[in-house]
C-alpha positions as a printed NumPy array, in Angstrom:
array([[  0.   ,   0.   ,   0.   ],
       [  0.929,   3.677,   0.122],
       [  4.049,   4.551,   2.1  ],
       [  3.445,   7.67 ,   4.257],
       [  6.033,  10.358,   3.668],
       [  6.639,  14.125,   3.735],
       [  7.233,  16.652,   0.978],
       [ 10.328,  18.872,   1.045],
       [  8.082,  21.524,   2.619],
       [  7.055,  19.149,   5.411],
       [  3.511,  18.429,   4.192],
       [  1.994,  14.943,   4.455],
       [  2.171,  12.844,   1.288],
       [  2.515,   9.208,   0.238],
       [  4.746,   7.166,  -2.046],
       [  2.411,   5.129,  -4.254],
       [  4.811,   3.357,  -6.614],
       [  7.786,   3.509,  -8.944],
       [  8.102,   5.221, -12.311],
       [  9.908,   2.304, -13.905],
       [ 13.504,   1.433, -14.664],
       [ 15.326,   4.433, -16.106],
       [ 17.64 ,   3.403, -18.959],
       [ 20.236,   5.427, -20.852],
       [ 22.065,   4.614, -24.081],
       [ 25.111,   6.697, -24.976],
       [ 27.391,   6.297, -28.   ],
       [ 30.304,   8.326, -29.361],
       [ 32.658,   7.885, -32.31 ],
       [ 35.599,  10.056, -33.355],
       [ 37.641,  10.325, -36.528],
       [ 40.815,  12.428, -36.39 ],
       [ 43.64 ,  13.115, -38.825],
       [ 46.912,  14.937, -38.138],
       [ 49.586,  16.234, -40.5  ],
       [ 53.085,  17.33 , -39.47 ],
       [ 54.339,  19.345, -42.445],
       [ 57.619,  20.204, -40.703],
       [ 59.049,  20.673, -37.233],
       [ 57.37 ,  24.084, -37.209],
       [ 53.992,  23.39 , -38.87 ],
       [ 51.15 ,  21.192, -37.67 ],
       [ 47.513,  20.711, -38.795],
       [ 44.637,  18.479, -37.732],
       [ 41.008,  17.735, -38.629],
       [ 38.443,  16.028, -36.426],
       [ 34.88 ,  14.717, -36.615],
       [ 32.985,  13.622, -33.508],
       [ 29.527,  12.022, -33.412],
       [ 27.622,  11.761, -30.132],
       [ 24.211,  10.137, -29.563],
       [ 22.229,   9.46 , -26.444],
       [ 18.691,   8.422, -25.626],
       [ 16.843,   7.692, -22.415],
       [ 13.492,   6.287, -21.299],
       [ 11.646,   4.236, -18.716],
       [ 10.619,   0.579, -18.738],
       [  7.212,  -0.117, -17.221],
       [  6.099,   1.11 , -13.809],
       [  5.058,  -0.366, -10.474],
       [  2.089,   0.595,  -8.291],
       [  2.129,  -0.148,  -4.55 ],
       [ -1.664,   0.203,  -4.355],
       [ -3.85 ,  -2.884,  -3.839],
       [ -7.554,  -3.544,  -3.457],
       [ -9.108,  -5.848,  -0.828],
       [ -8.419,  -8.901,  -3.02 ],
       [ -4.743,  -7.925,  -3.471],
       [ -5.107,  -6.784,  -7.071],
       [ -2.88 ,  -3.971,  -8.333],
       [ -4.529,  -0.553,  -8.625],
       [ -3.117,   2.066, -10.998],
       [ -6.354,   3.936, -11.701],
       [ -9.197,   5.174,  -9.516],
       [ -9.724,   6.32 ,  -5.911],
       [ -7.978,   4.72 ,  -2.923],
       [ -8.541,   5.176,   0.815],
       [ -5.686,   4.264,   3.156],
       [ -4.774,   4.502,   6.834],
       [ -2.084,   7.095,   7.559],
       [ -1.253,   6.521,  11.236],
       [ -4.871,   6.373,  12.304],
       [ -6.087,   9.029,   9.841],
       [ -8.012,   7.869,   6.785],
       [ -6.817,   9.604,   3.632],
       [ -8.153,   9.456,   0.078],
       [ -6.225,   9.788,  -3.14 ],
       [ -6.965,   9.369,  -6.858],
       [ -4.461,   7.929,  -9.323],
       [ -4.117,   7.244, -13.04 ],
       [ -1.276,   5.661, -15.03 ],
       [ -0.069,   9.231, -15.655],
       [  1.085,   9.34 , -12.037],
       [  3.676,   6.687, -12.922],
       [  4.504,   7.122, -16.618],
       [  7.399,   9.3  , -17.835],
       [  8.368,  10.229, -21.375],
       [ 11.617,   9.425, -23.233],
       [ 14.086,  11.711, -24.987],
       [ 17.121,  11.726, -27.264],
       [ 19.864,  13.944, -28.688],
       [ 22.274,  13.679, -31.625],
       [ 25.352,  15.871, -32.131],
       [ 27.897,  16.36 , -34.938],
       [ 31.117,  18.231, -34.129],
       [ 33.613,  19.292, -36.813],
       [ 36.891,  21.039, -35.968],
       [ 40.234,  21.934, -37.484],
       [ 43.512,  23.379, -36.16 ],
       [ 46.579,  24.929, -37.796],
       [ 49.716,  25.88 , -35.866],
       [ 53.045,  27.286, -37.028],
       [ 56.158,  28.204, -35.026],
       [ 58.328,  31.1  , -36.225],
       [ 61.933,  31.782, -35.285],
       [ 62.615,  33.87 , -32.169],
       [ 59.907,  32.203, -30.049],
       [ 56.765,  33.24 , -31.94 ],
       [ 53.81 ,  30.971, -32.781],
       [ 50.48 ,  31.392, -34.542],
       [ 47.483,  29.149, -34.039],
       [ 44.179,  29.095, -35.926],
       [ 41.26 ,  26.847, -35.042],
       [ 37.633,  26.629, -36.155],
       [ 34.712,  24.348, -35.483],
       [ 31.012,  23.671, -35.914],
       [ 28.871,  22.106, -33.168],
       [ 25.606,  21.005, -34.782],
       [ 22.712,  19.392, -32.929],
       [ 20.218,  18.253, -35.595],
       [ 17.777,  17.163, -32.902],
       [ 17.433,  17.365, -29.128],
       [ 13.983,  16.203, -28.071],
       [ 11.838,  14.899, -25.263],
       [  8.246,  13.67 , -25.043],
       [  5.631,  14.532, -22.423],
       [  2.351,  12.798, -21.676],
       [ -1.113,  14.297, -21.943],
       [ -4.065,  12.866, -20.002],
       [ -5.646,   9.404, -19.959],
       [ -2.433,   7.675, -20.997],
       [ -1.406,   4.039, -20.77 ],
       [  1.871,   2.222, -21.385],
       [  1.048,   1.928, -25.087],
       [ -1.282,   4.799, -25.987],
       [ -2.619,   8.238, -25.169],
       [ -1.86 ,  11.79 , -26.332],
       [  1.293,  13.72 , -25.634],
       [  3.658,  16.381, -26.963],
       [  7.06 ,  16.362, -28.658],
       [  9.432,  19.23 , -27.821],
       [ 12.362,  19.404, -30.216],
       [ 15.311,  21.722, -30.752],
       [ 17.887,  22.234, -33.497],
       [ 21.055,  24.116, -32.56 ],
       [ 24.207,  25.202, -34.36 ],
       [ 27.29 ,  26.949, -32.99 ],
       [ 30.268,  27.835, -35.199],
       [ 33.461,  29.585, -34.174],
       [ 36.875,  30.612, -35.459],
       [ 39.842,  31.764, -33.375],
       [ 43.277,  33.118, -34.319],
       [ 46.046,  33.659, -31.761],
       [ 49.632,  34.956, -31.927],
       [ 52.133,  34.295, -29.12 ],
       [ 55.668,  35.588, -28.681],
       [ 58.122,  35.33 , -25.793],
       [ 61.1  ,  37.701, -25.673],
       [ 63.048,  39.734, -23.084],
       [ 60.937,  38.686, -20.126],
       [ 57.616,  39.265, -21.91 ],
       [ 55.08 ,  36.622, -22.967],
       [ 52.76 ,  38.421, -25.386],
       [ 49.421,  37.018, -26.611],
       [ 47.236,  38.69 , -29.258],
       [ 44.1  ,  37.117, -30.673],
       [ 40.601,  37.397, -32.033],
       [ 37.511,  35.202, -32.123],
       [ 34.15 ,  35.109, -33.864],
       [ 31.196,  32.971, -32.789],
       [ 27.797,  32.458, -34.469],
       [ 24.82 ,  30.672, -32.906],
       [ 21.332,  29.682, -33.986],
       [ 18.604,  27.8  , -32.103],
       [ 15.135,  26.632, -33.156],
       [ 12.642,  25.164, -30.666],
       [  9.297,  23.575, -31.56 ],
       [  6.527,  21.755, -29.742],
       [  4.084,  19.472, -31.566],
       [  1.064,  17.463, -30.426],
       [  1.277,  13.651, -30.575],
       [ -1.712,  11.362, -30.979],
       [  0.298,   8.568, -29.316],
       [  3.02 ,   9.571, -26.851],
       [  4.952,   6.324, -27.487],
       [  5.351,   7.151, -31.204],
       [  7.304,  10.312, -32.027],
       [  6.116,  10.098, -35.645],
       [  2.417,  10.468, -34.691],
       [  2.614,  14.261, -34.932],
       [ -0.372,  16.585, -35.163],
       [ -0.655,  20.35 , -34.812],
       [  2.359,  22.451, -33.941],
       [  1.751,  24.412, -30.728],
       [  4.99 ,  26.36 , -30.257],
       [  7.875,  27.782, -32.282],
       [ 10.907,  29.862, -31.258],
       [ 13.943,  30.958, -33.256],
       [ 16.961,  33.139, -32.592],
       [ 20.449,  33.985, -33.845],
       [ 23.435,  35.742, -32.335],
       [ 26.982,  36.723, -33.224],
       [ 29.91 ,  37.584, -30.971],
       [ 33.177,  39.117, -32.199],
       [ 36.103,  39.708, -29.856],
       [ 39.748,  40.802, -29.832],
       [ 42.159,  40.466, -26.919],
       [ 45.748,  41.137, -25.85 ],
       [ 47.734,  40.023, -22.814],
       [ 51.304,  40.605, -21.661],
       [ 52.961,  38.566, -18.928],
       [ 56.086,  40.29 , -17.621],
       [ 58.749,  38.641, -15.467],
       [ 60.376,  41.214, -13.168],
       [ 63.377,  39.44 , -11.743],
       [ 63.175,  35.875, -10.459],
       [ 60.285,  36.321,  -7.994],
       [ 57.84 ,  38.9  ,  -9.365],
       [ 55.393,  38.326, -12.227],
       [ 52.992,  40.942, -13.648],
       [ 50.072,  40.249, -15.997],
       [ 48.045,  42.837, -17.918],
       [ 45.232,  42.107, -20.333],
       [ 42.414,  43.786, -22.256],
       [ 39.537,  42.479, -24.365],
       [ 36.913,  43.975, -26.664],
       [ 33.575,  42.199, -27.273],
       [ 30.75 ,  42.944, -29.673],
       [ 27.488,  41.016, -29.397],
       [ 24.344,  41.153, -31.496],
       [ 21.13 ,  39.117, -31.174],
       [ 18.685,  39.058, -34.069],
       [ 15.912,  37.097, -35.837],
       [ 14.292,  36.409, -32.452],
       [ 10.695,  35.206, -32.623],
       [  8.29 ,  33.071, -30.586],
       [  4.834,  31.829, -31.551],
       [  2.278,  29.891, -29.478],
       [ -0.16 ,  29.537, -32.415],
       [ -2.863,  31.084, -30.255],
       [ -4.924,  34.174, -31.11 ],
       [ -4.852,  35.139, -27.425],
       [ -1.028,  34.985, -27.411],
       [  0.036,  36.429, -30.786],
       [  3.367,  35.809, -32.477],
       [  6.129,  37.903, -30.902],
       [  9.069,  39.234, -32.912],
       [ 11.999,  40.65 , -30.953],
       [ 13.917,  43.654, -32.265],
       [ 17.647,  43.136, -32.89 ],
       [ 19.858,  44.232, -30.004],
       [ 23.591,  44.821, -29.776],
       [ 26.202,  45.685, -27.182],
       [ 29.962,  46.231, -27.153],
       [ 32.241,  46.254, -24.152],
       [ 35.906,  46.726, -23.247],
       [ 37.101,  44.701, -20.254],
       [ 40.477,  44.23 , -18.622],
       [ 42.458,  42.501, -15.927],
       [ 45.657,  42.963, -13.95 ],
       [ 47.443,  40.454, -11.764],
       [ 50.627,  40.2  ,  -9.728],
       [ 52.369,  37.05 ,  -8.556],
       [ 55.244,  36.708,  -6.096],
       [ 57.289,  33.642,  -5.149],
       [ 58.284,  33.359,  -1.484],
       [ 60.873,  31.063,   0.102],
       [ 59.652,  27.55 ,   0.763],
       [ 57.89 ,  27.263,  -2.613],
       [ 55.009,  29.496,  -1.516],
       [ 53.358,  31.63 ,  -4.189],
       [ 51.088,  34.63 ,  -3.689],
       [ 48.817,  36.058,  -6.385],
       [ 46.392,  38.977,  -6.442],
       [ 44.173,  40.064,  -9.326],
       [ 41.441,  42.485, -10.33 ],
       [ 39.355,  42.289, -13.485],
       [ 36.001,  42.449, -15.15 ],
       [ 34.365,  40.294, -17.792],
       [ 31.636,  40.516, -20.4  ],
       [ 29.121,  37.708, -20.865],
       [ 26.814,  37.722, -23.836],
       [ 23.558,  35.746, -23.684],
       [ 23.669,  32.872, -26.14 ],
       [ 20.621,  31.736, -28.067],
       [ 20.153,  28.876, -25.598],
       [ 19.711,  31.463, -22.82 ],
       [ 17.171,  33.236, -24.996],
       [ 15.184,  30.167, -26.035],
       [ 15.919,  27.502, -23.408],
       [ 13.295,  25.65 , -21.324],
       [ 11.839,  27.076, -18.122],
       [ 10.473,  25.097, -15.205],
       [  7.063,  26.478, -14.334],
       [  5.792,  26.578, -10.76 ],
       [  3.849,  23.393, -11.462],
       [  7.095,  21.603, -12.291],
       [  6.163,  21.257, -15.968],
       [  8.887,  22.034, -18.5  ],
       [  7.864,  24.72 , -20.959],
       [  9.668,  26.424, -23.833],
       [  9.216,  30.187, -23.975],
       [ 11.111,  32.828, -25.935],
       [ 13.141,  35.132, -23.688],
       [ 13.991,  37.79 , -26.243],
       [ 14.545,  40.44 , -23.569],
       [ 17.501,  38.705, -21.903],
       [ 20.517,  41.031, -22.158],
       [ 24.286,  40.911, -21.929],
       [ 25.891,  41.013, -18.479],
       [ 29.086,  42.509, -17.066],
       [ 30.879,  41.409, -13.879],
       [ 33.789,  42.762, -11.826],
       [ 35.811,  40.832,  -9.246],
       [ 38.895,  41.105,  -7.028],
       [ 40.682,  38.027,  -5.773],
       [ 43.774,  36.577,  -4.198],
       [ 45.438,  33.137,  -4.124],
       [ 48.13 ,  31.509,  -1.994],
       [ 49.511,  28.113,  -2.991],
       [ 52.337,  25.608,  -2.773],
       [ 52.749,  22.205,  -4.345],
       [ 50.26 ,  20.697,  -1.867],
       [ 47.864,  23.535,  -0.951],
       [ 45.866,  26.212,  -2.746],
       [ 43.472,  28.766,  -1.251],
       [ 41.529,  31.383,  -3.243],
       [ 39.345,  34.247,  -2.016],
       [ 37.217,  36.271,  -4.448],
       [ 35.028,  39.365,  -3.985],
       [ 32.55 ,  40.265,  -6.749],
       [ 31.138,  43.691,  -7.532],
       [ 27.671,  42.628,  -6.33 ],
       [ 29.102,  41.985,  -2.861],
       [ 29.157,  38.188,  -3.106],
       [ 32.306,  36.369,  -2.011],
       [ 33.785,  32.911,  -2.389],
       [ 36.626,  31.044,  -0.712],
       [ 38.005,  27.707,  -1.891],
       [ 40.815,  25.5  ,  -0.664],
       [ 42.455,  22.445,  -2.162],
       [ 44.968,  20.24 ,  -0.343],
       [ 46.857,  17.215,  -1.704],
       [ 48.869,  14.7  ,   0.298]])
């Protein structure tokens, strides 16, 4: 029968069964080629395929009638420590929907070393998710039938990065630039049978968005003598979000198109490190950082107060900017870091190895 229990808020509840055995299948395959043109030049190409799917096998109800037969539908009265309580159940209280995701990742790298300690590195890649989906149940479902919904997303992120490094006369100079493009599409479609993802009906939701992010950065690490190290860096970011739209296919909630938005920001950092006797090192730093919202922030799922996952367009999410000051002390066996952020929040971490 029901097992009396408490919710996280301390309210009386009961455990009435199990949702079934949760299974997960995960596969990955990689193909990589490398070419060493000379001692100074290197190139590589890579393809990675990743697939996973999950679901639930059957379910188990703890409820029984007077004859000992299993109950998974209807009203039940049970004794909760001398108090008679009534509950109503359906197979939907036990059933859970499956999901799956498939990813293709393509990348390439080129690196060349010049005389006098200089190197250049260029890399680019595409992370493409042709489908990321999950199914939810409607009402009046069974193990083999009943309505439901299919929520599905298609996502693509592409990037390219170029970086130049040179070490000379106590300086370690890094100069680089990066561009990143993202697109996400989310849909939700009705299913006549939740166990069959091909039994699609009317589309009930659509969201789309794109973004670009261009950046350039420079950093110089300066060794002042044998014990003192100084680091200075600066970065410029430009972000633009566009083609944002969401549609619930409902006359009471009309299609929403979001105006393009853009922001640019210059950020920087400075750090100092000092080596003490006994292999102790002290570091202090101050810096700020720019974070652009990606299209997954703009069109990712929310968890409603009812606990139901929903996909809504968040076209008004904006870029963010953070500032922090921190310090670190470490040796070969201990590291402690204390950070203070501009919003007043702090963090302290320690790591010890023996």
